[in-house]
Amino acid sequence: MSGSIEVQLEEMHKRVTQHEILGSALDRELTEKRQRQIVESASGVLFEKGYHRTSIRDIAAACGMSMGQLYHYISSKDDILYLIHVYSQEIWYEHLRDAGFQSITDPVARLARALRLSLEFIEGHRQLYLFLYTESKHLEREHLKLVLELDDKNVVGFYRHLLADIPGLELDAARRDTAANLVAFIVVFLALRGWNLDTSRISAQVDFLMEFVFRGLGLQLPPASER
Amino acid sequence: MSGSIEVQLEEMHKRVTQHEILGSALDRELTEKRQRQIVESASGVLFEKGYHRTSIRDIAAACGMSMGQLYHYISSKDDILYLIHVYSQEIWYEHLRDAGFQSITDPVARLARALRLSLEFIEGHRQLYLFLYTESKHLEREHLKLVLELDDKNVVGFYRHLLADIPGLELDAARRDTAANLVAFIVVFLALRGWNLDTSRISAQVDFLMEFVFRGLGLQLPPASER
Amino acid sequence: MSGSIEVQLEEMHKRVTQHEILGSALDRELTEKRQRQIVESASGVLFEKGYHRTSIRDIAAACGMSMGQLYHYISSKDDILYLIHVYSQEIWYEHLRDAGFQSITDPVARLARALRLSLEFIEGHRQLYLFLYTESKHLEREHLKLVLELDDKNVVGFYRHLLADIPGLELDAARRDTAANLVAFIVVFLALRGWNLDTSRISAQVDFLMEFVFRGLGLQLPPASER
Amino acid sequence: MSGSIEVQLEEMHKRVTQHEILGSALDRELTEKRQRQIVESASGVLFEKGYHRTSIRDIAAACGMSMGQLYHYISSKDDILYLIHVYSQEIWYEHLRDAGFQSITDPVARLARALRLSLEFIEGHRQLYLFLYTESKHLEREHLKLVLELDDKNVVGFYRHLLADIPGLELDAARRDTAANLVAFIVVFLALRGWNLDTSRISAQVDFLMEFVFRGLGLQLPPASER
DNA sequence: GATGAATGAGGCTTCATTCAT
DNA sequence: AATGAATGAAGCCTCATTCAT
């Protein structure tokens, strides 16, 4: 079961790709490239001003594009919000992959590593995650549904699998689901409540959170060398 | 130390009142009454459509007021957002008070009860808390600052005090602060991730969360009769 | 049956009034007054430039209103198109009424008078009728449906009743319906093909059309004094 | 005089061709072929969405062409509108010709046959004729002038000639012109008011219209076998 | 030659706030 | 005092046409 995250992410990519966002541009490859550029360029303004206060003109300017060009690669402002959500899952996945996560075999070590990598990653992308939680509610119905599905499948699903693999963890399916959601939620703690936390102690806070989660689940945290 | 929350709330009221738009002496009381009415009437539309998509017209209509009248009690749309934040802390406080929270003396039992009352209260006001987390970012700087201060002082501060009172809890001030923030965060879990949770099992989930938090803090949950 | 047109028009007014167009203005009476002003002021530009080429800004300017004000009395550009259609039926009705049409009792004389009054009226409102036929296709589905219903009920219905009253006119219901539609169509001939007609001979053309229609129906045109 | 329509159509072709955008000698033929293809392919979208709501992109897609290719055969969107008008006259002419119209010699039978062929043809191309009447107003001045001239020359002119040929029809030139215009107008009745007519009785309606026109002109309709 | 990405003005509509009545 | 009509800037989005590749 340890390879499942790759499979999930594969599927995610497929689903994202299947969903038509295209404005009028026809070249699929160029479109995807530009969409990523748009997300990366637009993030700055969006995170700072918020979705509603950022105009399409602001975004176009931030992307160095004309408004018309922008609309060749998206078909509505809402698409950008959606793309950011997808993007966030992609880069999170890439982070795990690049950190060699999948080479770990021990289930508990896997959980520990996943937790630490996620905590650190999200801490490094505070604004992004704050934005995601803050603005997801404004997605249009169709996009919202997709995003929530992706989140349940890829993010929560990821933790669900990790928890299921751990021997001796006495959680029925229902509790395991709640636990997976809770982990996905706690992992985002530093981003959502960062304004009220001492930013000079990040690594201590990461440790604290890992201990908290492991103890909360009734598990023993592996020695530091193995997380 | 057990009375501190009341003191804090007193102060909160003062601060809120100080910031009021209208100054005329006798109107103060009426204004506050009307403001609460406004918040309570406007909540419906606001929670459903979101802050930006709800117009002042919508709000006036929901309140059964003319726009002119509405503007007698607020000075800008942002005021409403602010008032909702204050309101949320007030009714949370009232809930704790009405549940006889302050009569509990054992520190661990106090924490347990505070947790359960908060979890249940927030679960019963999901839309409100989702709104708070979703829209607080749109508060204007001055209001935002106030709200964050109130939250740190009254909400996080409340949990900070509870944790400080618990004997044998080995947390230095820094960790205690993180822990208090974390508790304030977890307490909101059911509202923020409710879309992905089995709503038929709320009370089981409340139990699960309480166990999780207590274990996470290295504490033993009191027997059910004493929570 | 001779009073039926009044009844029909009464109903038309009711239906029009029932149909919500209101922007944000609440005063029904003022709204209706302003809507008529809008129609009358906007006609000029609209007839000249056509619906699509006339911008909302053009219309607001022609009405001496700000764009915002305009939208207090309508809720979309399409509403204006709709209002013009309703307006056209109203003023046509008023023209017939003011010309004392309903005092005529002889069925054949009634038909002749209706025909002449309509021909003359439409000839005097060429641009309006050209506009109606040209742009009705661009009405949004809901409005289009309403307009077509009104036309069938009030305009075609009017001719249907006139034809039904005429003794010795051997038309089954189906043919009578076609005939009524045809009359409603021919009556508009001068407006729709006016560009190709000698405008100096209008009254001769009206006579020609009346003779044509009466002969076409197998009727004898009453002496000029009774038309 | 019976051959005159062919002559007129010849001339029409010439005029249309003269106005072509491209000059290069050999391309002429290809251009005309492509233009007809464009008109035929684009009709679907255009009739359904209307001229203004159909974008050049839509048209290119409907034609299976790139936008660049499309612009090799037209020089503006307005050209397409113009080409459709010309096309409509061409296929109408072809319909008459293919039905062996020119072999009829009796003037009254000619008129009857012309009427029936036109009524049937237009009924079979309702959308096209609705489009022509609806959108002709949007032609640019130069094209509009041409189209109106063509219509007066070829369509109205055709009926004018037919009427002129009929012995014993007491119409001065002015009335004859009005009558020709009226015939050209009535012939389009089924297309323009089709929405309000019983579509299951088309042939009965064609008969009714023919009787109506003949009676209206004071003529006797030839027996069915000779129409 | 052929493509389709790029332009950017201009389209319709909304809305917080004010102020004449 | 109370109303709600009025403002007008700013919002999102479209599209005929061009032109670098």
Tab-separated table of N, CA and C in Angstrom, chain A residues 154-226:
chain	number	residue	atom	x	y	z
A	154	ASN	N	-6.788	12.971	-2.233
A	154	ASN	CA	-5.333	13.010	-2.248
A	154	ASN	C	-4.719	13.379	-0.914
A	155	VAL	N	-5.279	14.332	-0.240
A	155	VAL	CA	-4.657	14.783	0.996
A	155	VAL	C	-5.133	13.923	2.161
A	156	VAL	N	-6.418	14.019	2.431
A	156	VAL	CA	-6.938	13.203	3.524
A	156	VAL	C	-6.705	11.721	3.218
A	157	GLY	N	-6.918	11.346	1.977
A	157	GLY	CA	-6.715	9.954	1.578
A	157	GLY	C	-5.297	9.484	1.869
A	158	PHE	N	-4.371	10.370	1.643
A	158	PHE	CA	-2.971	10.062	1.912
A	158	PHE	C	-2.773	9.712	3.389
A	159	TYR	N	-3.307	10.543	4.263
A	159	TYR	CA	-3.143	10.280	5.693
A	159	TYR	C	-3.944	9.029	6.107
A	160	ARG	N	-5.078	8.863	5.505
A	160	ARG	CA	-5.889	7.694	5.794
A	160	ARG	C	-5.086	6.411	5.540
A	161	HIS	N	-4.419	6.410	4.398
A	161	HIS	CA	-3.605	5.234	4.073
A	161	HIS	C	-2.466	5.055	5.069
A	162	LEU	N	-1.812	6.136	5.399
A	162	LEU	CA	-0.693	6.036	6.344
A	162	LEU	C	-1.164	5.459	7.672
A	163	LEU	N	-2.294	5.972	8.131
A	163	LEU	CA	-2.812	5.493	9.413
A	163	LEU	C	-3.214	4.022	9.335
A	164	ALA	N	-3.784	3.648	8.203
A	164	ALA	CA	-4.244	2.268	8.060
A	164	ALA	C	-3.082	1.285	8.105
A	165	ASP	N	-1.926	1.760	7.663
A	165	ASP	CA	-0.759	0.879	7.596
A	165	ASP	C	-0.121	0.621	8.953
A	166	ILE	N	-0.440	1.466	9.911
A	166	ILE	CA	0.274	1.371	11.185
A	166	ILE	C	-0.275	0.229	12.036
A	167	PRO	N	0.627	-0.682	12.387
A	167	PRO	CA	0.172	-1.845	13.150
A	167	PRO	C	-0.151	-1.446	14.591
A	168	GLY	N	-1.179	-2.035	15.101
A	168	GLY	CA	-1.529	-1.811	16.500
A	168	GLY	C	-2.246	-0.502	16.755
A	169	LEU	N	-2.595	0.195	15.710
A	169	LEU	CA	-3.364	1.433	15.911
A	169	LEU	C	-4.842	1.074	15.898
A	170	GLU	N	-5.426	1.140	17.047
A	170	GLU	CA	-6.797	0.638	17.144
A	170	GLU	C	-7.810	1.715	16.772
A	171	LEU	N	-8.003	1.896	15.511
A	171	LEU	CA	-9.000	2.879	15.062
A	171	LEU	C	-9.933	2.204	14.065
A	172	ASP	N	-11.218	2.261	14.334
A	172	ASP	CA	-12.136	1.744	13.336
A	172	ASP	C	-12.140	2.710	12.150
A	173	ALA	N	-12.782	2.309	11.076
A	173	ALA	CA	-12.724	3.123	9.850
A	173	ALA	C	-13.217	4.546	10.093
A	174	ALA	N	-14.281	4.673	10.892
A	174	ALA	CA	-14.851	5.994	11.131
A	174	ALA	C	-13.860	6.892	11.872
A	175	ARG	N	-13.291	6.348	12.945
A	175	ARG	CA	-12.323	7.156	13.685
A	175	ARG	C	-11.091	7.446	12.843
A	176	ARG	N	-10.723	6.473	12.029
A	176	ARG	CA	-9.542	6.697	11.198
A	176	ARG	C	-9.791	7.866	10.240
A	177	ASP	N	-11.003	7.937	9.738
A	177	ASP	CA	-11.325	9.040	8.835
A	177	ASP	C	-11.252	10.379	9.566
A	178	THR	N	-11.832	10.422	10.751
A	178	THR	CA	-11.752	11.659	11.525
A	178	THR	C	-10.287	12.011	11.812
A	179	ALA	N	-9.520	10.987	12.176
A	179	ALA	CA	-8.116	11.223	12.498
A	179	ALA	C	-7.351	11.762	11.289
A	180	ALA	N	-7.636	11.203	10.134
A	180	ALA	CA	-6.934	11.660	8.934
A	180	ALA	C	-7.285	13.116	8.639
A	181	ASN	N	-8.556	13.443	8.798
A	181	ASN	CA	-8.957	14.831	8.608
A	181	ASN	C	-8.285	15.733	9.635
A	182	LEU	N	-8.192	15.245	10.836
A	182	LEU	CA	-7.587	16.054	11.889
A	182	LEU	C	-6.109	16.301	11.610
A	183	VAL	N	-5.421	15.256	11.163
A	183	VAL	CA	-4.011	15.430	10.821
A	183	VAL	C	-3.865	16.458	9.705
A	184	ALA	N	-4.699	16.315	8.684
A	184	ALA	CA	-4.649	17.263	7.579
A	184	ALA	C	-4.906	18.689	8.067
A	185	PHE	N	-5.650	18.780	9.131
A	185	PHE	CA	-6.001	20.097	9.669
A	185	PHE	C	-4.864	20.651	10.533
A	186	ILE	N	-4.322	19.803	11.389
A	186	ILE	CA	-3.262	20.268	12.297
A	186	ILE	C	-2.019	20.684	11.525
A	187	VAL	N	-1.805	19.990	10.445
A	187	VAL	CA	-0.632	20.238	9.621
A	187	VAL	C	-0.635	21.674	9.081
A	188	VAL	N	-1.784	22.258	9.096
A	188	VAL	CA	-1.973	23.576	8.523
A	188	VAL	C	-2.000	24.653	9.613
A	189	PHE	N	-1.894	24.176	10.827
A	189	PHE	CA	-1.970	25.053	11.995
A	189	PHE	C	-1.006	26.248	11.932
A	190	LEU	N	0.224	25.967	11.626
A	190	LEU	CA	1.213	27.053	11.635
A	190	LEU	C	0.876	28.138	10.616
A	191	ALA	N	0.275	27.739	9.520
A	191	ALA	CA	-0.086	28.735	8.511
A	191	ALA	C	-1.310	29.542	8.944
A	192	LEU	N	-2.288	28.867	9.508
A	192	LEU	CA	-3.541	29.558	9.822
A	192	LEU	C	-3.477	30.384	11.105
A	193	ARG	N	-2.659	29.975	12.017
A	193	ARG	CA	-2.586	30.756	13.257
A	193	ARG	C	-1.218	31.376	13.465
A	194	GLY	N	-0.470	31.423	12.375
A	194	GLY	CA	0.889	31.932	12.454
A	194	GLY	C	0.971	33.343	13.004
A	195	TRP	N	-0.028	34.145	12.733
A	195	TRP	CA	-0.028	35.531	13.196
A	195	TRP	C	0.099	35.614	14.718
A	196	ASN	N	-0.276	34.542	15.390
A	196	ASN	CA	-0.274	34.596	16.852
A	196	ASN	C	0.842	33.751	17.455
A	197	LEU	N	1.768	33.308	16.613
A	197	LEU	CA	2.810	32.405	17.113
A	197	LEU	C	4.183	33.040	16.985
A	198	ASP	N	5.040	32.588	17.817
A	198	ASP	CA	6.413	33.078	17.826
A	198	ASP	C	7.165	32.481	16.636
A	199	THR	N	7.429	33.304	15.662
A	199	THR	CA	8.011	32.779	14.420
A	199	THR	C	9.491	32.420	14.546
A	200	SER	N	10.072	32.753	15.673
A	200	SER	CA	11.497	32.447	15.806
A	200	SER	C	11.714	31.000	16.269
A	201	ARG	N	10.626	30.311	16.557
A	201	ARG	CA	10.767	28.977	17.131
A	201	ARG	C	10.111	27.899	16.260
A	202	ILE	N	10.109	28.158	14.980
A	202	ILE	CA	9.398	27.251	14.087
A	202	ILE	C	9.759	25.792	14.297
A	203	SER	N	11.065	25.506	14.335
A	203	SER	CA	11.398	24.083	14.390
A	203	SER	C	10.957	23.477	15.714
A	204	ALA	N	11.007	24.270	16.764
A	204	ALA	CA	10.498	23.763	18.045
A	204	ALA	C	8.998	23.491	17.937
A	205	GLN	N	8.316	24.371	17.222
A	205	GLN	CA	6.872	24.182	17.079
A	205	GLN	C	6.547	22.955	16.241
A	206	VAL	N	7.357	22.737	15.236
A	206	VAL	CA	7.153	21.530	14.435
A	206	VAL	C	7.320	20.300	15.332
A	207	ASP	N	8.365	20.303	16.126
A	207	ASP	CA	8.575	19.176	17.037
A	207	ASP	C	7.383	19.010	17.972
A	208	PHE	N	6.966	20.130	18.522
A	208	PHE	CA	5.848	20.070	19.455
A	208	PHE	C	4.613	19.452	18.802
A	209	LEU	N	4.343	19.894	17.596
A	209	LEU	CA	3.158	19.391	16.902
A	209	LEU	C	3.281	17.906	16.596
A	210	MET	N	4.477	17.488	16.215
A	210	MET	CA	4.656	16.062	15.927
A	210	MET	C	4.448	15.227	17.186
A	211	GLU	N	5.020	15.689	18.259
A	211	GLU	CA	4.823	14.965	19.521
A	211	GLU	C	3.339	14.933	19.881
A	212	PHE	N	2.714	16.058	19.736
A	212	PHE	CA	1.301	16.168	20.078
A	212	PHE	C	0.463	15.169	19.275
A	213	VAL	N	0.711	15.160	17.997
A	213	VAL	CA	-0.078	14.270	17.141
A	213	VAL	C	0.195	12.809	17.478
A	214	PHE	N	1.447	12.463	17.609
A	214	PHE	CA	1.759	11.059	17.915
A	214	PHE	C	1.175	10.645	19.254
A	215	ARG	N	1.365	11.474	20.245
A	215	ARG	CA	0.779	11.146	21.540
A	215	ARG	C	-0.738	11.079	21.439
A	216	GLY	N	-1.287	12.044	20.727
A	216	GLY	CA	-2.741	12.078	20.578
A	216	GLY	C	-3.280	10.793	19.964
A	217	LEU	N	-2.489	10.227	19.044
A	217	LEU	CA	-2.915	8.983	18.399
A	217	LEU	C	-2.535	7.760	19.228
A	218	GLY	N	-1.822	8.004	20.309
A	218	GLY	CA	-1.399	6.869	21.130
A	218	GLY	C	-0.174	6.176	20.556
A	219	LEU	N	0.606	6.895	19.779
A	219	LEU	CA	1.804	6.302	19.175
A	219	LEU	C	3.067	6.880	19.809
A	220	GLN	N	4.149	6.165	19.597
A	220	GLN	CA	5.428	6.660	20.078
A	220	GLN	C	6.174	7.276	18.893
A	221	LEU	N	6.631	8.487	19.094
A	221	LEU	CA	7.364	9.157	18.026
A	221	LEU	C	8.730	8.482	17.855
A	222	PRO	N	9.103	8.151	16.626
A	222	PRO	CA	10.417	7.532	16.399
A	222	PRO	C	11.522	8.501	16.827
A	223	PRO	N	12.691	7.988	17.093
A	223	PRO	CA	13.812	8.879	17.444
A	223	PRO	C	14.079	9.889	16.327
A	224	ALA	N	14.575	11.030	16.721
A	224	ALA	CA	14.742	12.149	15.787
A	224	ALA	C	15.440	11.724	14.497
A	225	SER	N	16.386	10.827	14.614
A	225	SER	CA	17.149	10.425	13.432
A	225	SER	C	16.269	9.743	12.378
A	226	GLU	N	15.141	9.223	12.802
A	226	GLU	CA	14.332	8.469	11.847
A	226	GLU	C	13.070	9.196	11.376
